[in-house]
């Protein structure tokens, strides 16, 4: 064993300065499950899902917050680790309305009672809105546990949906703290934090006010970070399930940051937008416009037909008629008043390909350099 | 930007000026806030308004509107006097140092303080902080450019960076933040009156020859065309007779709107191509429906010069078509065929005539975008400009004197007006105002005024106010806010029904032709 190596599941791996056990594992494609860990933020060690066994250590250690020390001999799926993870997951599943299928059987009748209770609180007869897009659910499948191992805890705080974008469903909050870190350490909006103590813990905006009356700027970083159904996009809740939607990677069309995002599309409609993690320039972050400002796409006010004005009124026209008219008038104008009597305003909104053709057209066809855009305005 | 967005977190000192970053470039603001609040990076904010970033700043300088050259020269004065400048960089990489030295001689902290209202102590401290940094980055936006002295302001910031040697390394640079998604691309693609793609001059005979052969045509004009701010007045005087407006809404975004509206009404023929019936489209003879970003393939180039893919996710409504298809169809009907199967083919053509894009293709940017200049297919792109040398060899230091804004307050128009954006709306609002949630957060225009001014003019929160300048007037609700500075009101320009640009001054920067949106004189009265 050389000086700066650790052994994970029997294989040696080099350690770099400041590495945690999780860093070494991820770099070498060893899968240690995490729940509360948020890349780029200070690890809190809150959920203990990532625990691993380190030989000669007294307890299991959270991989996300334990520095990797040379010589460590680490086991990531040992019986002790698996037992501990199962218990952590069971406890989380029992705390709140986790009424997805991982809730388990109905041997005692508790399943039906539980579902009915949750559905009444949800005002919906459907399973959890995060079904299929929930890290807790994934973990429950992976470790084959269900929620009845512990008595269900009572739900203390009502759902909050008094803003246009985000639904806060405290009944599904597992207090992992990822949202708090996303808000304070990634976006640095400092809008939410842990409030109250012990069993009454709750994620609150200052003064336990609704988000709309807080410092929240609706960037949605917290929604994207939330591993459960506790924070969801209002528009997507119950209307969008991941397996029904197609995900298309593209670039935000608002400001010049050019955030990379995924449009989640179903039935030719965008239902939800998420930031593309792991790549520049935004590494998963978005702002309110990029994340929630997509409704204009399907707006009924979109222009859907060429229009020609006659006697001060617009009428619909087909493409042939409209294009012929434009081409004829442009040509007449160019030929009778000269090319420099015409101008083209291209746009800082449209793509490079459009702008390229617009200037090619202006220069090669209209014959003028009168082309500009309103970028500086 | 000379540097990348992520680079900001590498800086030891960040100087932000003329950018309300948290509202206009929210994701970049996160990089700045993380550096300033969670790391040791020092943030110097220079902005008259108490914007959100002020909470994260280590130093906050509040200059009077339109006095940027003065405070920048003040910083330079201190840096030179105290010998804080980067001698190596100045000697080896720049020219014009003596003239600059002479110019800044009179910009003593006291003199600068008089003009800008910034205490001289702060000028000295800011200069020491920025010039003393291992790596100092400057970020700026329209608060710097939208002045008659906009070009001077930008050159002055470049002086500051060069004299301090803060260029060409991670965490340094002079970084303009572009307001719209593809400003950078529209400029790169030659959507400008004086250049083809890649800033190749239309007045250069060789370039014209090259384009003629690439485009298989002859007789391209080698005379620079008109910028938009001169095109519109010439529509008024009848020299411009036909206008083809693609994806712009100048009848909300132009300065001195009343005059712009008249100009448009003088046109013989107006074609507007857009996704909505905008204020400008309503004036058109023909309106052509086009696709939005989610309905088409293509590329945008972001503010850090990164060329990124745009992909089709949904079908456009009805007969709407991509802009390039419409342009190609008009062209074909005018006897110049443009046959492209898809956007990728156009990209390949534009890359072939644009040296800085020559090495790019859709395949290369499939997963992650690349920064131009990227001259060859095997070139990795250029995240940081000017690492070794400037394209022109030595960087020019410019000796620039301070000139006051074009319009001054007087007894009749006693307040300054400055315009800008708010987080929840975008540009002329044609997209954001059709997203209910955003409207709920920012439903209508407002005038933001300082508590002291509100008291002085006897105005109350929520009052309906008439705001008039020498060019027009609008009505809006009043918001009393400690964001505002005494003597200056702020109005966002997104709202057509209370268009701030009915008030703004169309006085232009002589070089960039950018209007002075950021300063004009107004008066307020309570609406009856
Ligand atoms: S809201 Fe979501 S992210 Fe926040 S603590 Fe609860 S479960 Fe975790
Ligand atoms: S939306 Fe953004 S600002 Fe609001 S609580 Fe979530 S992370 Fe914080
Ligand atoms: S998500 Fe926000 S910050 Fe990012 S590009 Fe879009 S508008 Fe800009
Ligand atoms: S992921 Fe490590 S403690 Fe939660």
PDB file of N, CA and C and ligand atoms in Angstrom, chain A residues 172-179 203 226-228 230-231, ligand 1:
ATOM      1  N   UNK A 172     -44.267  15.576   2.465  1.00  0.00           N
ATOM      2  CA  UNK A 172     -43.311  14.685   1.818  1.00  0.00           C
ATOM      3  C   UNK A 172     -41.873  15.138   2.031  1.00  0.00           C
ATOM      4  N   UNK A 173     -41.708  16.065   2.943  1.00  0.00           N
ATOM      5  CA  UNK A 173     -40.366  16.587   3.218  1.00  0.00           C
ATOM      6  C   UNK A 173     -39.640  15.669   4.191  1.00  0.00           C
ATOM      7  N   UNK A 174     -38.450  15.253   3.841  1.00  0.00           N
ATOM      8  CA  UNK A 174     -37.670  14.374   4.726  1.00  0.00           C
ATOM      9  C   UNK A 174     -36.559  15.157   5.423  1.00  0.00           C
ATOM     10  N   UNK A 175     -36.631  16.479   5.349  1.00  0.00           N
ATOM     11  CA  UNK A 175     -35.687  17.354   6.049  1.00  0.00           C
ATOM     12  C   UNK A 175     -34.226  17.037   5.724  1.00  0.00           C
ATOM     13  N   UNK A 176     -33.993  16.716   4.480  1.00  0.00           N
ATOM     14  CA  UNK A 176     -32.628  16.410   4.085  1.00  0.00           C
ATOM     15  C   UNK A 176     -31.784  17.675   3.990  1.00  0.00           C
ATOM     16  N   UNK A 177     -32.436  18.826   3.760  1.00  0.00           N
ATOM     17  CA  UNK A 177     -31.699  20.086   3.732  1.00  0.00           C
ATOM     18  C   UNK A 177     -31.088  20.458   2.396  1.00  0.00           C
ATOM     19  N   UNK A 178     -31.319  19.647   1.372  1.00  0.00           N
ATOM     20  CA  UNK A 178     -30.740  20.003   0.063  1.00  0.00           C
ATOM     21  C   UNK A 178     -31.266  21.334  -0.451  1.00  0.00           C
ATOM     22  N   UNK A 179     -32.554  21.600  -0.210  1.00  0.00           N
ATOM     23  CA  UNK A 179     -33.133  22.854  -0.685  1.00  0.00           C
ATOM     24  C   UNK A 179     -32.464  24.042  -0.006  1.00  0.00           C
ATOM     25  N   UNK A 203     -38.788  23.385   6.969  1.00  0.00           N
ATOM     26  CA  UNK A 203     -38.012  24.306   6.145  1.00  0.00           C
ATOM     27  C   UNK A 203     -38.837  25.575   5.995  1.00  0.00           C
ATOM     28  N   UNK A 226     -34.553  19.053  -4.588  1.00  0.00           N
ATOM     29  CA  UNK A 226     -35.354  18.241  -3.670  1.00  0.00           C
ATOM     30  C   UNK A 226     -35.469  16.808  -4.194  1.00  0.00           C
ATOM     31  N   UNK A 227     -35.097  15.841  -3.365  1.00  0.00           N
ATOM     32  CA  UNK A 227     -35.096  14.458  -3.850  1.00  0.00           C
ATOM     33  C   UNK A 227     -36.483  13.814  -3.825  1.00  0.00           C
ATOM     34  N   UNK A 228     -37.431  14.442  -3.186  1.00  0.00           N
ATOM     35  CA  UNK A 228     -38.760  13.840  -3.031  1.00  0.00           C
ATOM     36  C   UNK A 228     -39.822  14.720  -3.692  1.00  0.00           C
ATOM     37  N   UNK A 230     -41.534  16.892  -2.098  1.00  0.00           N
ATOM     38  CA  UNK A 230     -41.838  17.996  -1.189  1.00  0.00           C
ATOM     39  C   UNK A 230     -41.813  19.349  -1.880  1.00  0.00           C
ATOM     40  N   UNK A 231     -40.978  19.487  -2.892  1.00  0.00           N
ATOM     41  CA  UNK A 231     -40.955  20.730  -3.665  1.00  0.00           C
ATOM     42  C   UNK A 231     -41.159  20.357  -5.122  1.00  0.00           C
TER      43      UNK A 231
HETATM   44  S1  LIG C   1     -38.115  20.200   0.891  1.00  0.00           S
HETATM   45 FE1  LIG C   1     -37.099  18.561  -0.232  1.00  0.00          FE
HETATM   46  S2  LIG C   1     -34.970  19.209  -0.308  1.00  0.00           S
HETATM   47 FE2  LIG C   1     -35.928  20.428   1.274  1.00  0.00          FE
HETATM   48  S3  LIG C   1     -35.534  19.324   3.140  1.00  0.00           S
HETATM   49 FE3  LIG C   1     -37.537  18.671   2.397  1.00  0.00          FE
HETATM   50  S4  LIG C   1     -37.111  16.846   1.189  1.00  0.00           S
HETATM   51 FE4  LIG C   1     -35.169  17.881   1.481  1.00  0.00          FE
END
